[in-house]
Each structure stands twice: as structure tokens, then as C-alpha cells.
Amino acid sequence: MSFPKGFLWGGATAANQYEGGWNEDGKGASVFDASTAGSVTKSREFFKEVNPDIYCPNHVATDFYHHYKEDIALMAEMGFKAYRMSIAWTRIYPNGDETEPNEKGLQFYDDVFDECLKNNIEPVVTLIHYDTPLHLANAYNGWYSRELVDLFHRYTTTVFERYHKKVKYWLTFNEINCIAIGNPYMAGACREVEGVSLDQVTYQAAHHQFLASAKAVKLAHDQYPDLKVGMMLGGLFFYPDTCHPLDMQEYQKSNYQQYYFSDLMCRGYYSNRAKAFLKTKGVELVMEDGDEEILMSGKVDYLAFSYYMTINATHVYNPELKLAGSGIASPKNPYLQANDWGMEINPIGLRYYLNELYDRYQIPLMIVENGLGHIDELVDGKVHDDYRIDYLREHIQQMDLAINEDGVDLMGYTTWGCIDLISAGTGEMKKRYGYVYVDRDDLGNGTLKRYKKDSFDWYKKVIASNGDDLD
Ligand code: BG6
């Protein structure tokens, strides 16, 4: 068995956690630039202003802004066919509501894409990875405001026009479903509104994101027909905790909460199920004439998703339940091991999930995040990360089975944090995913020097053999 010819092997990063240079060359602050990390406060906290007295790990991150040539050379050495990254909206429109873009920001991504293309690496570009401009959060309450649809469209129009010859594969919103998993601020830049339920705020904001995404897809289809625009789903995939009928129901309900997002973006309308779901949450969407047409005209070309773990769903409320690595209270799966952050590792679950998604939508899939967050030790310039190799090998084996035994159309695999970067969830540096170790710690100490881990040579071999050699 083998992977299809042209399979997009590679790695993934995002501007907010990797780029740094947070206020250089005209860049504005995003919501991430006004946050701090678990190493300083207990968990990541978001503030209204950038506070120079509180350490924000994302300001420097692992400094792709000044290391992009070196980093892309490392990716090329591993043989990457694709590199998933994101553009920081705040580099192009610093506050999000200007009428003219920032040329220096545009130039930076021109340079990055040129560097990729020179090395035969296909960029896969996310338009927004949790980093709404801070100004839009404060002045508009983020995505709860419909005005963001047009502001985002201005940004999308600018970047499509500028880069359509260099970038073929695009994604609109990173993990769009995460706005409803306790993250309305990180994913939607919106805070609670007095007298309005949090669900109402969240699902209204999501409606605006759906419109913005659909408009981006339609723009690409109308003006740049060679482009492929996908959606990105946070792969929170639930197992029933037991075969108790009520656990099965809970499992279906928990998974539906994620499919609510992908159904809409892949099918282009609010189904009966979606309407009933909103009703049970007491949500009444405010829609304008023409919204339904916009959604229908902006169905995505492919579905990209992240996959790190599975989560057990139970109908039994138990105050003892621990927050799993997903941030969701759930019982432990006794058949799985977890990483230090409680993410339960389930390679076979990836095959199951690939089948679920492909059966449901029948459009090409791309895994744009997967990997093991782990504490790595740098000793004499080396990191022996066999645990990471094992994790990746087992997931790749299941991808192979899904493609060759089940007929899933999988276009590519870009593993998360291919060069070490800052964790989104906790802001830690010590939770590393990469093939390349970056010398930086939780408090911002370190030289930022890059070191190849053992997994670097292993992944190089995997790519060179198109997934045949996994030893
Ligand atoms: C995904 C996000 O949820 O998971 C990334 O798209 C994130 O931004 C990744 O970094 C891993 O999560 P964490 O919390 O370990 O960074």
C-alpha cells in the first residue's frame, strides 16, 4: 500500500504562535498579543490592552519573522511538499478597519512565499488563526459584530489579489468550531454581552464567520478559479464512554456540536438539525436578506482538520471529572495513553474519523494538524524524541489504511508545530511538537537557535519514500 502520488507531506505553524515580530514594520496587535501564558498566570489569559509589564510569549514566539529563510531551508531539507502557515491580518491591516493595507506586511509574505516556491514547497495558507486584530475586539466586540464580515472581506480581497499566483491552497478560519468550545474570545474575539446569553453571542459570531468564509470562497471561485479554498475543523472527536444508550446519545450530540460547523460550510445551509440545535440552545440568529444565498454560494472545496486525540462522552455528570487535554470535562478512556497534558492518543481513532468525515461530505480531506505535545530535552545539541516518532508512525499507518482500504480521499498531512512554537492553549514553550528544537523557555530565555531532533531525519525518510518507509 502506498500514498497517492503528489501527496502533500509537510508541517504546519501559525503566525500568532510562531512569527513573533508582533509590532514590527507596522504590524498591529492581535488578541494574542495582549495575552499571557500559563507559566505566568495559571492558564492563558486575554487582556484588553498589551501590557508591557506582563510577559506575553507570542510577542517573540520562536521568531519566524527573522528566521524564515533558515526555517524554510530546514523544511526543504526534510523534503516538505507543503507548508501550512497563516497570514496575520494585523500585518496587513494593523487595526483591521483601515482602508489601505500595510505594504511592509504584504512584502513579508511575498518573501515567505517566494522562499517556499524556490524550495518546491506548496504554501497552504490560513487566513485567520485565532488572531483577530485587538482593535476589532475592543471597538466592535469582535465577530459578534456583523461589520467584521466586510472588514475581513477587504483583507481577503487584498491577499487573494496579491498572492493568487503564489498560493493555491487556502483555509478560511482555523478550527472554526472552537468558538463554541469555551473559546469565544480566542476564536471570535467577542466577550459576553449583558442581557444576552453566551450561546447567542457565540452562534451569532459564528454566523458572521460563516458569511465571511463563504464570501472568500465565492471570491476565489469567481475571480481566481485555480484556487482551492477549504474550511478547517478542530478535530474534537468523541467516543461513547460506554454502550449505555444515553452515552450513545451524548456521543452523537457532542459530535454534532462540531458537525454543526462543517455541515454548514460543506453543504451551504442551516439544516433542520442545525435549526433544532440552535432552538434547544435558545439561540435566535439575526440574519439579513441574502445571507442564505451567500452561504450557499460559498461551499468549500475541501475539508481540513486537526487531530490530536479522542474524547469520551458520558451522560453521567460527575464533579470529579478532570478537564481532558481538549479542555472538556470527560472520563478517561481506559484503553488509551495520554500525553502530559491529558490528550489521549488514539491513532486508530484517526482512521475512524477520516471515514466519518469523508462519508459525510464526500470532498477531499487534508490533515493540517497532528502531533505529540511533549517535553523535549536538549542534551549536547541533540533531542532523542522516539516517543514522537512512534506517535507519528502510528497515525501515518492509520492514514494509509483509510486511503487504501477504505477509499478516503486524503490530500495531505501537515504535522503541527514542525518547528517548535508557543502552545495556543497554555502559552507554554515546553509543550513542543516539532522536528526542530528551538532554544527558548517558558519565560522567554534562550538563544532561539535551531537544533534538529531525531524525528527530523525520520520524517525526511518518510517523505522521501512517500510514506513507505516508516521505520
Ligand atoms: C490546535 C490549534 O487547537 O491545536 C493550534 O489550531 C494549537 O493553534 C494546537 O497550537 C495544539 O494545541 P496547544 O494548546 O498544545 O498549542
Coordinates of C-alpha atoms and ligand atoms in Angstrom, one line a residue:
M1 CA 0.0 0.0 0.0
S2 CA 1.2 3.5 -0.6
F3 CA 0.2 7.1 -0.5
P4 CA -1.1 8.8 -3.6
K5 CA 1.4 10.5 -6.0
G6 CA 1.6 14.2 -5.1
F7 CA 0.5 13.6 -1.5
L8 CA 1.2 16.9 0.4
W9 CA 3.6 15.9 3.2
G10 CA 4.7 18.7 5.3
G11 CA 4.3 20.7 8.5
A12 CA 2.1 23.4 10.0
T13 CA 2.5 26.6 12.0
A14 CA 0.5 29.8 12.6
A15 CA 1.5 33.4 12.7
N16 CA 0.2 34.0 16.3
Q17 CA 2.3 31.3 17.8
Y18 CA 5.4 31.3 15.6
E19 CA 6.1 34.5 13.9
G20 CA 6.9 37.0 16.7
G21 CA 7.8 40.5 15.4
W22 CA 4.5 41.4 16.9
N23 CA 4.8 45.2 16.4
E24 CA 7.5 45.3 13.7
D25 CA 7.1 47.0 10.3
G26 CA 3.7 48.4 11.0
K27 CA 2.1 45.3 12.4
G28 CA -0.8 45.9 14.8
A29 CA -1.7 43.9 18.0
S30 CA -3.9 40.9 17.7
V31 CA -5.9 39.5 20.7
F32 CA -3.0 37.1 21.2
D33 CA -0.5 39.9 21.6
A34 CA -2.5 41.0 24.7
S35 CA -2.4 37.7 26.4
T36 CA -0.1 35.9 28.8
A37 CA 0.9 32.4 29.4
G38 CA 0.3 29.6 31.9
S39 CA 3.8 30.0 33.2
V40 CA 3.0 33.5 34.4
T41 CA -0.7 33.2 35.3
K42 CA -2.3 29.8 35.8
S43 CA -3.7 29.5 32.3
R44 CA -3.6 31.7 29.2
E45 CA -5.4 35.0 30.0
F46 CA -6.5 37.6 27.5
F47 CA -6.4 41.3 28.3
K48 CA -7.9 44.4 26.6
E49 CA -4.5 46.1 26.2
V50 CA -1.0 45.0 25.5
N51 CA 0.6 45.2 28.9
P52 CA 4.4 45.6 28.8
D53 CA 4.7 44.6 32.4
I54 CA 3.3 41.1 31.8
Y55 CA 5.3 38.6 29.7
C56 CA 3.5 37.7 26.5
P57 CA 5.2 34.7 24.9
N58 CA 3.6 35.4 21.5
H59 CA 5.5 38.7 21.0
V60 CA 8.7 37.0 20.1
A61 CA 7.3 33.4 19.8
T62 CA 10.0 31.4 18.0
D63 CA 10.7 34.3 15.7
F64 CA 9.9 33.1 12.3
Y65 CA 9.8 36.7 11.3
H66 CA 13.6 36.9 11.4
H67 CA 14.3 33.2 10.8
Y68 CA 12.1 32.4 7.9
K69 CA 14.9 31.7 5.4
E70 CA 16.6 29.4 7.8
D71 CA 13.4 27.7 8.8
I72 CA 12.1 27.1 5.3
A73 CA 15.6 25.7 4.4
L74 CA 15.1 23.2 7.2
M75 CA 11.6 22.3 5.9
A76 CA 13.1 21.9 2.4
E77 CA 15.9 19.6 3.8
M78 CA 13.1 17.4 5.2
G79 CA 11.6 17.3 1.8
F80 CA 8.4 19.1 2.6
K81 CA 5.9 19.3 -0.3
A82 CA 3.6 21.6 1.6
Y83 CA 3.9 24.1 4.4
R84 CA 0.7 25.2 6.2
M85 CA 1.0 28.6 7.7
S86 CA -1.2 31.6 8.4
I87 CA -1.1 35.3 7.5
A88 CA -1.5 37.7 10.4
W89 CA -4.4 40.0 9.5
T90 CA -2.7 42.6 11.7
R91 CA 0.4 42.7 9.5
I92 CA -1.8 43.6 6.5
Y93 CA -4.4 45.8 8.2
P94 CA -2.9 46.6 11.7
N95 CA -6.2 47.6 13.3
G96 CA -8.4 45.6 10.9
D97 CA -10.5 48.6 9.8
E98 CA -8.1 50.7 7.8
T99 CA -8.9 51.2 4.1
E100 CA -5.3 50.8 2.9
P101 CA -3.0 47.8 3.6
N102 CA 0.4 47.9 5.1
E103 CA 2.9 47.4 2.3
K104 CA 5.6 46.1 4.5
G105 CA 3.3 43.4 5.8
L106 CA 2.4 42.4 2.3
Q107 CA 6.0 42.3 1.3
F108 CA 6.9 40.0 4.2
Y109 CA 4.5 37.3 3.0
D110 CA 5.7 37.8 -0.6
D111 CA 9.2 37.0 0.6
V112 CA 8.0 33.9 2.6
F113 CA 6.0 32.5 -0.3
D114 CA 8.9 33.1 -2.7
E115 CA 11.2 31.2 -0.4
C116 CA 8.7 28.3 -0.3
L117 CA 8.3 28.2 -4.0
K118 CA 12.1 28.4 -4.6
N119 CA 12.3 25.2 -2.5
N120 CA 9.3 23.5 -4.2
I121 CA 7.1 23.8 -1.2
E122 CA 3.5 24.5 -1.7
P123 CA 2.1 27.0 0.8
V124 CA -1.2 26.2 2.4
V125 CA -2.4 29.4 3.9
T126 CA -4.9 30.0 6.7
L127 CA -6.5 33.5 6.6
I128 CA -7.0 33.7 10.3
H129 CA -5.6 31.6 13.1
Y130 CA -7.2 32.9 16.3
D131 CA -5.6 36.3 15.8
T132 CA -8.3 38.9 15.2
P133 CA -7.0 42.4 15.5
L134 CA -7.2 43.6 19.1
H135 CA -8.8 46.9 18.0
L136 CA -11.7 44.9 16.5
A137 CA -12.1 43.0 19.7
N138 CA -12.3 46.3 21.7
A139 CA -14.2 48.6 19.4
Y140 CA -16.6 46.1 17.8
N141 CA -16.8 43.2 20.2
G142 CA -15.1 41.1 17.6
W143 CA -17.1 38.7 15.4
Y144 CA -20.3 39.3 17.3
S145 CA -20.4 42.4 15.1
R146 CA -21.6 42.0 11.6
E147 CA -19.2 44.7 10.5
L148 CA -16.3 42.2 10.7
V149 CA -17.7 40.4 7.7
D150 CA -16.9 43.3 5.4
L151 CA -13.7 44.2 7.1
F152 CA -12.5 40.6 6.7
H153 CA -13.6 40.7 3.1
R154 CA -11.4 43.7 2.4
Y155 CA -8.5 41.8 3.9
T156 CA -9.3 38.6 1.9
T157 CA -9.6 40.6 -1.3
T158 CA -6.2 42.2 -0.7
V159 CA -4.4 38.9 0.0
F160 CA -6.1 36.9 -2.8
E161 CA -5.3 39.7 -5.3
R162 CA -1.7 39.9 -4.1
Y163 CA -0.8 36.2 -3.7
H164 CA -3.1 34.2 -6.0
K165 CA -0.2 33.4 -8.3
K166 CA 1.9 32.1 -5.4
V167 CA -0.7 30.4 -3.2
K168 CA -3.2 27.8 -4.5
Y169 CA -4.4 26.2 -1.3
W170 CA -6.3 28.4 1.3
L171 CA -8.1 27.9 4.5
T172 CA -10.5 30.4 6.0
F173 CA -10.9 30.2 9.8
N174 CA -8.7 28.0 11.9
E175 CA -10.7 25.4 14.0
I176 CA -13.9 27.4 13.4
N177 CA -15.9 25.1 15.8
C178 CA -13.6 26.0 18.8
I179 CA -15.5 29.3 19.2
A180 CA -18.3 27.2 20.8
I181 CA -15.9 25.1 23.0
G182 CA -15.4 27.6 25.7
N183 CA -13.3 29.9 23.4
P184 CA -15.5 32.7 22.2
Y185 CA -12.7 35.2 22.8
M186 CA -9.7 33.4 21.4
A187 CA -11.6 32.2 18.3
G188 CA -14.1 35.0 17.9
A189 CA -12.6 38.0 19.8
C190 CA -16.0 38.6 21.4
R191 CA -16.8 38.9 25.1
E192 CA -20.1 38.4 26.9
V193 CA -22.8 40.9 26.4
E194 CA -25.1 42.0 29.2
G195 CA -28.6 40.6 28.9
V196 CA -27.6 38.3 26.0
S197 CA -26.8 34.6 26.6
L198 CA -23.3 33.4 25.8
D199 CA -24.7 30.9 23.3
Q200 CA -26.5 33.7 21.5
V201 CA -23.2 35.7 21.3
T202 CA -21.2 32.7 20.2
Y203 CA -23.5 31.4 17.5
Q204 CA -24.2 34.8 16.1
A205 CA -20.5 35.4 15.9
A206 CA -20.1 32.0 14.2
H207 CA -22.8 33.1 11.7
H208 CA -20.7 36.1 10.8
Q209 CA -17.6 33.9 10.4
F210 CA -19.6 31.6 8.1
L211 CA -20.6 34.6 5.9
A212 CA -17.0 35.8 5.8
S213 CA -15.7 32.4 4.9
A214 CA -18.4 31.9 2.2
K215 CA -17.6 35.3 0.7
A216 CA -13.9 34.3 0.5
V217 CA -14.8 31.1 -1.3
K218 CA -17.0 32.8 -3.7
L219 CA -14.4 35.5 -4.5
A220 CA -11.9 32.8 -5.2
H221 CA -14.3 30.8 -7.4
D222 CA -15.4 33.9 -9.3
Q223 CA -12.0 35.6 -9.9
Y224 CA -9.3 33.0 -9.3
P225 CA -10.7 29.6 -10.4
D226 CA -7.4 27.8 -9.9
L227 CA -7.5 28.4 -6.1
K228 CA -8.9 25.8 -3.7
V229 CA -10.4 27.2 -0.5
G230 CA -11.1 24.9 2.4
M231 CA -12.5 25.0 5.9
M232 CA -10.7 24.0 9.0
L233 CA -12.4 21.9 11.7
G234 CA -10.9 21.4 15.1
G235 CA -11.0 17.6 15.3
L236 CA -12.7 17.1 18.6
F237 CA -13.9 13.6 18.1
F238 CA -16.0 11.9 20.8
Y239 CA -16.3 8.2 21.7
P240 CA -19.2 7.0 23.8
D241 CA -17.9 6.3 27.3
T242 CA -19.9 3.1 27.4
C243 CA -22.6 1.4 25.3
H244 CA -25.3 2.8 27.5
P245 CA -27.9 4.2 25.2
L246 CA -27.7 7.5 26.9
D247 CA -23.9 7.6 26.3
M248 CA -24.5 6.9 22.7
Q249 CA -26.8 9.8 22.6
E250 CA -24.3 12.0 24.3
Y251 CA -21.6 10.8 21.8
Q252 CA -23.9 11.8 18.9
K253 CA -24.7 15.1 20.5
S254 CA -21.1 16.0 21.3
N255 CA -20.0 15.2 17.7
Y256 CA -22.9 17.0 16.2
Q257 CA -21.8 20.2 18.0
Q258 CA -18.7 20.0 15.8
Y259 CA -20.5 18.9 12.6
Y260 CA -22.8 21.9 13.0
F261 CA -19.9 23.9 11.7
S262 CA -18.6 21.6 9.0
D263 CA -22.1 20.8 7.7
L264 CA -22.8 24.4 7.1
M265 CA -19.5 25.1 5.4
C266 CA -19.5 22.0 3.2
R267 CA -23.3 22.0 2.4
G268 CA -24.0 25.7 2.4
Y269 CA -27.2 25.9 4.5
Y270 CA -28.6 25.6 8.0
S271 CA -30.2 22.1 8.1
N272 CA -33.3 21.2 10.1
R273 CA -31.0 19.6 12.5
A274 CA -29.0 22.9 12.8
K275 CA -32.1 24.9 13.4
A276 CA -33.4 22.5 16.1
F277 CA -29.9 22.6 17.7
L278 CA -30.0 26.4 17.9
K279 CA -33.5 26.3 19.3
T280 CA -32.5 23.9 22.1
K281 CA -29.8 26.4 23.0
G282 CA -32.2 29.3 22.9
V283 CA -30.4 31.0 20.1
E284 CA -32.2 33.1 17.5
L285 CA -29.9 34.0 14.7
V286 CA -30.1 37.5 13.3
M287 CA -29.9 37.1 9.5
E288 CA -30.2 39.5 6.7
D289 CA -31.8 39.1 3.3
G290 CA -29.3 37.4 1.0
D291 CA -27.4 35.6 3.8
E292 CA -28.7 32.2 2.7
E293 CA -27.6 32.8 -0.9
I294 CA -24.1 33.9 0.4
L295 CA -23.8 30.7 2.4
M296 CA -24.9 28.5 -0.5
S297 CA -22.5 30.2 -2.9
G298 CA -19.5 29.7 -0.6
K299 CA -19.3 25.9 -0.1
V300 CA -15.7 24.9 0.5
D301 CA -13.6 22.9 -1.9
Y302 CA -12.0 20.6 0.7
L303 CA -12.1 20.0 4.4
A304 CA -9.0 20.4 6.5
F305 CA -8.9 19.4 10.2
S306 CA -6.7 18.9 13.2
Y307 CA -6.5 15.6 15.1
Y308 CA -4.6 15.1 18.3
M309 CA -6.8 12.9 20.5
T310 CA -10.3 11.5 21.1
I311 CA -12.6 12.4 24.0
N312 CA -15.1 10.3 25.8
A313 CA -18.7 11.4 26.1
T314 CA -20.8 10.4 29.0
H315 CA -24.4 11.2 30.2
V316 CA -23.4 10.9 33.9
Y317 CA -22.5 14.2 35.5
N318 CA -19.5 13.6 37.7
P319 CA -17.9 16.5 39.5
E320 CA -14.7 14.5 39.8
L321 CA -14.2 14.5 36.0
K322 CA -10.9 16.1 35.1
L323 CA -10.6 18.5 32.2
A324 CA -9.1 16.5 29.4
G325 CA -6.3 17.8 27.1
S326 CA -9.2 19.1 25.0
G327 CA -10.3 21.4 27.8
I328 CA -13.5 19.4 28.0
A329 CA -14.5 17.6 31.2
S330 CA -14.6 13.9 30.2
P331 CA -13.9 10.5 31.7
K332 CA -10.6 8.8 30.8
N333 CA -10.6 6.2 28.1
P334 CA -9.0 3.1 29.9
Y335 CA -7.6 1.8 26.6
L336 CA -5.5 4.9 25.7
Q337 CA -2.4 6.5 26.9
A338 CA -2.3 10.3 27.3
N339 CA 0.5 12.9 27.0
D340 CA 1.4 15.1 29.9
W341 CA -1.4 17.4 29.1
G342 CA -4.1 14.7 29.2
M343 CA -4.5 14.4 25.4
E344 CA -5.5 10.8 24.9
I345 CA -3.6 9.3 22.0
N346 CA -5.7 7.3 19.6
P347 CA -4.2 6.5 16.1
I348 CA -7.0 4.1 15.2
G349 CA -9.4 6.9 16.0
L350 CA -7.9 8.9 13.2
R351 CA -8.9 6.2 10.7
Y352 CA -12.4 6.2 12.1
Y353 CA -12.6 9.9 12.0
L354 CA -11.3 10.1 8.4
N355 CA -14.1 7.7 7.4
E356 CA -16.7 9.7 9.3
L357 CA -15.7 12.9 7.6
Y358 CA -15.3 11.5 4.1
D359 CA -18.6 9.6 4.2
R360 CA -20.4 12.7 5.5
Y361 CA -19.1 15.2 2.9
Q362 CA -17.5 13.3 0.0
I363 CA -15.0 16.1 -0.6
P364 CA -11.2 15.8 -0.3
L365 CA -9.7 15.9 3.2
M366 CA -6.4 17.3 4.5
I367 CA -5.0 16.7 7.9
V368 CA -3.4 20.0 8.7
E369 CA -2.5 19.4 12.4
N370 CA -1.5 16.3 14.2
G371 CA 1.4 15.6 16.6
L372 CA 2.6 15.0 20.1
G373 CA 3.0 17.8 22.5
H374 CA 5.9 16.7 24.7
I375 CA 8.7 18.0 26.9
D376 CA 11.9 17.5 25.0
E377 CA 15.4 17.5 26.5
L378 CA 18.2 19.1 24.6
V379 CA 21.5 17.3 25.5
D380 CA 24.7 18.0 23.7
G381 CA 22.8 19.6 20.8
K382 CA 20.6 16.5 20.4
V383 CA 17.0 15.6 21.2
H384 CA 16.1 11.9 21.1
D385 CA 12.4 12.0 20.5
D386 CA 11.5 8.4 19.8
Y387 CA 8.1 9.0 21.5
R388 CA 7.3 11.5 18.8
I389 CA 8.4 9.1 16.0
D390 CA 6.2 6.4 17.5
Y391 CA 3.2 8.7 17.7
L392 CA 3.6 9.9 14.1
R393 CA 4.3 6.5 12.7
E394 CA 1.1 5.0 14.2
H395 CA -1.0 7.8 12.8
I396 CA 0.5 7.6 9.4
Q397 CA -0.2 3.8 9.3
Q398 CA -3.9 4.5 10.0
M399 CA -4.0 7.2 7.3
D400 CA -2.6 4.6 4.9
L401 CA -5.4 2.2 5.8
A402 CA -8.0 4.8 5.5
I403 CA -6.8 5.7 2.0
N404 CA -6.1 2.2 0.7
E405 CA -8.6 0.0 2.5
D406 CA -11.4 2.5 3.0
G407 CA -11.1 4.7 -0.1
V408 CA -10.8 8.0 1.7
D409 CA -9.6 10.9 -0.5
L410 CA -6.8 12.4 1.7
M411 CA -4.7 15.1 0.0
G412 CA -2.1 15.8 2.6
Y413 CA -0.7 15.7 6.0
T414 CA 1.0 18.7 7.7
T415 CA 2.0 18.0 11.3
W416 CA 1.6 20.7 13.9
G417 CA 4.4 22.9 15.1
C418 CA 7.0 21.4 12.7
I419 CA 9.5 23.9 14.2
D420 CA 8.9 24.4 17.9
L421 CA 6.4 27.2 18.7
I422 CA 4.2 28.5 21.5
S423 CA 1.3 26.5 22.7
A424 CA -2.1 28.1 22.0
G425 CA -3.8 26.5 24.9
T426 CA -1.4 27.3 27.7
G427 CA 1.2 29.6 26.2
E428 CA 3.9 27.3 27.2
M429 CA 7.1 26.7 25.3
K430 CA 7.9 23.4 26.9
K431 CA 4.9 21.7 25.2
R432 CA 6.8 21.0 21.9
Y433 CA 5.7 19.4 18.7
G434 CA 8.5 20.0 16.3
Y435 CA 11.1 18.2 14.3
V436 CA 13.3 21.2 15.1
Y437 CA 14.1 22.2 18.7
V438 CA 14.2 26.0 19.3
D439 CA 16.2 27.2 22.3
R440 CA 13.6 29.2 24.2
D441 CA 11.9 28.5 27.5
D442 CA 8.6 29.3 29.2
L443 CA 9.8 32.7 30.4
G444 CA 11.4 33.8 27.2
N445 CA 15.0 32.9 27.9
G446 CA 17.2 31.3 25.2
T447 CA 19.1 32.0 22.1
L448 CA 16.4 30.9 19.6
K449 CA 19.0 28.7 18.0
R450 CA 17.5 25.7 16.0
Y451 CA 18.6 22.1 16.5
K452 CA 17.4 19.1 14.5
K453 CA 15.7 16.4 16.7
D454 CA 15.9 12.6 15.8
S455 CA 12.4 12.9 14.3
F456 CA 13.9 15.3 11.7
D457 CA 15.8 12.6 9.8
W458 CA 13.0 10.1 10.4
Y459 CA 10.4 12.4 8.8
K460 CA 12.8 13.1 5.9
K461 CA 12.9 9.4 5.2
V462 CA 9.1 9.1 5.4
I463 CA 8.6 11.9 2.8
A464 CA 11.4 10.6 0.5
S465 CA 9.7 7.2 0.4
N466 CA 6.2 8.8 0.1
G467 CA 5.2 7.1 3.3
D468 CA 6.6 3.6 2.6
D469 CA 9.5 3.7 5.0
L470 CA 8.2 4.3 8.5
D471 CA 11.0 2.5 10.4
Ligands
BG6_1 C1 -4.9 23.5 17.7 C2 -4.7 24.9 17.2 O1 -6.0 23.5 18.5 O2 -4.1 22.8 18.5 C3 -3.2 25.3 17.4 O3 -5.1 25.1 15.9 C4 -2.7 24.7 18.7 O4 -3.2 26.7 17.4 C5 -2.7 23.2 18.6 O5 -1.4 25.1 19.0 C6 -2.1 22.5 19.8 O6 -2.7 22.9 21.0 P1 -1.8 23.5 22.1 O7 -2.7 24.1 23.1 O8 -0.9 22.4 22.6 O9 -1.0 24.6 21.5

